Steps between C-alpha positions, in 0.01 A plus 500: 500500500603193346831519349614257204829373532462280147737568211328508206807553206334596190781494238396712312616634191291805426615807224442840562375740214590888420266701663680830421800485284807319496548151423335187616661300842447142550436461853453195708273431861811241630252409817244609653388423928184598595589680863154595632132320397201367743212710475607869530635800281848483521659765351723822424838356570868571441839286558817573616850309587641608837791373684523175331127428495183570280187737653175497351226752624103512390178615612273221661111599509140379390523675198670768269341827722345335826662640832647220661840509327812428652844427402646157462903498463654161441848370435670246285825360454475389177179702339301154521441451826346756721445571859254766688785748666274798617162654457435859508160546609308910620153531556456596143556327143813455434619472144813552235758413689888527367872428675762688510809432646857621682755299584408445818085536485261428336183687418131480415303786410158464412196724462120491759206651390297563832144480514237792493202593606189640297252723513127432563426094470824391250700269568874548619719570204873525402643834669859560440832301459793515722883359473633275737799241531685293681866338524668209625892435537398142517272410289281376766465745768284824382534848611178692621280632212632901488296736230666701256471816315155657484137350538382509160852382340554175373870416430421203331879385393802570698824515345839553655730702311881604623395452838194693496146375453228608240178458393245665245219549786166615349172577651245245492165594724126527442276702437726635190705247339528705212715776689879354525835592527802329521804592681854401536557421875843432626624385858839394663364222755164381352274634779562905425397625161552849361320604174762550181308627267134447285527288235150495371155635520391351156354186394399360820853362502544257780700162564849546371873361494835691490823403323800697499725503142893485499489840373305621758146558395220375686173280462219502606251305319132515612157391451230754409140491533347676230325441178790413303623270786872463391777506750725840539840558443681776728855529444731735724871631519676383819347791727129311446351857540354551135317225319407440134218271431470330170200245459619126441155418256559150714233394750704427815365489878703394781892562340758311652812620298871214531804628347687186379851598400452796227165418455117609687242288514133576641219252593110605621173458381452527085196447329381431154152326525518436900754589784838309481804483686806593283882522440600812251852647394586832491703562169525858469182670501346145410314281728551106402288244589674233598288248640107511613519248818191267614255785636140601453228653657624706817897486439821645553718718755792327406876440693766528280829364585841471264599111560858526630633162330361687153773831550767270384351350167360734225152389564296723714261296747263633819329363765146608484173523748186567378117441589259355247124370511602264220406191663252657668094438423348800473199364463434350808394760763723326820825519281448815257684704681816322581880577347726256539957621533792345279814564459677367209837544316503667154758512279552745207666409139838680438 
């Protein structure tokens, strides 16, 4: 893999537009690196600050579904310039990987579909998905690879909550991708999971975020699979046990939900005529688009990271990764299938 160290800063000034309710944001790309290029599909990231330092994590492979994924994690000490720190690497494709973090370690989980067999003269195929992470206390110095939960689960985003860890894990296998189910999993250490309660068996409901209010209710925002596509809203008292889903009528895939002071933000893949990479706010029950950034073709899986500096002015800004085929040429078969990784800073009109 060739890895770009040039700083490309955009300056962009960019507006976002309502795309359900509320009123309009100005919203401005402040710089933009491009992290990861060089002839591969470089991809499904996230970002996280840890004991003084920035983490970014993505998927490095041939393309968007071949099998030779693995997991690249790099640091940075200023978001700009980034260094190879780890790779995570079983003998099956590795993808979506996300950080999350204690005080004293640091954690990748990330989900490997294994490869099957078929009958009679077909070729292998995708068989099912299994969790997996790993953790450092150094930032350079990786644990084993330990499985988690059950074959078949994906918990596709960790969060840490009150010292325990979550995640929305859902079933995502072949031969029947249109039989899922979602489940609140909970664990104490990272490594031992216990099932909470179902969430979902509806909508082929899949990648989701949490966020927990200041009054107590609970988020979990998610994207669906079915004909009408938009994400899913499941909201919860404290105990998490009971869920009620309310459809968001916004197209969102791979939520990454940032609380900045008093108010939630959420970035993932939109689309209007093609597949985008995009910035909303929650207002309410409204989703506001905020900012579409520079993204087409195969796009997304964002980070999303509150800038510290930006919690002591009334101006929200993030730090954001994201992959995009935008500068890619599609048309030419030795390239068409390559994503390049940025990370950028955004930052959001009062």
């Amino acid at each position: 893999m060739k890895t770009s160290r040039r700083l490309s800063i955009l300056l962009m000034a960019l507006s976002g537009t309502i795309i359900s309710g509320g009123a309009q944001a100005a919203t401005t790309l402040d710089w933009q690196v491009t992290v990861a290029d060089g002839g591969a599909h470089n991809a499904f990231t996230d970002l996280i600050q840890w004991k003084g330092a920035y983490y970014l994590c993505f998927r490095h492979g041939g393309s968007h579904a071949t099998m030779d994924g693995d997991i690249q994690v790099m640091t940075s000490a200023d978001l700009k310039t980034w260094t190879t720190c780890g790779v995570l690497d079983t003998l099956g494709d590795d993808r979506d990987p996300h950080f999350t973090a204690t005080d004293d370690m640091l954690f990748v989980y990330f989900g490997t579909w294994d490869l099957a067999h078929q009958e009679g003269h077909a070729l292998p195929d995708r068989g099912k998905v299994r969790s997996y992470f790993a953790s450092t206390q150094d930032g350079k110095t990786w644990s084993k690879i330990q499985a988690v939960y059950e074959p078949g689960f994906w918990l596709w985003r960790v969060r840490r909550h009150d010292g325990v860890f979550y995640s929305a894990a859902y079933t995502a296998y072949r031969p029947k991708p249109d039989m899922r189910e979602t489940r609140l999993v909970k664990s104490t250490d990272g490594l031992e999971w216990t099932t909470v309660t179902t969430v979902t068996k509806e909508r082929m409901a899949g990648e989701a975020d949490f966020h927990w209010t200041p009054s107590g209710e609970v988020w979990i925002i998610s994207r669906t699979g079915d004909k009408a596509g938009d994400a899913e809203w499941f909201r919860s008292d404290a105990s998490m046990t009971s869920w009620k889903a309310t459809p968001t009528g916004v197209f969102i895939h791979s939520p990454a939900i940032a609380e900045w002071k008093d108010r939630v933000f959420i970035a993932g893949r939109g689309k209007a005529e093609k597949s985008v990479t995009r910035l909303w706010e929650i207002v309410g029950d409204k989703f506001v688009e905020c900012i579409t950034l520079p993204s087409d073709g195969d796009t997304a899986y964002p980070g999303l990271i509150v800038d510290p500096a930006s919690l002591q002015t009334d101006t929200p800004a993030f730090f954001i990764s994201w992959y995009s085929q935008h500068e890619i040429d599609r048309n030419d078969l030795a390239t068409k299938y390559d994503a390049n990784v940025y990370v950028g800073r955004v930052t959001v009109a009062p």
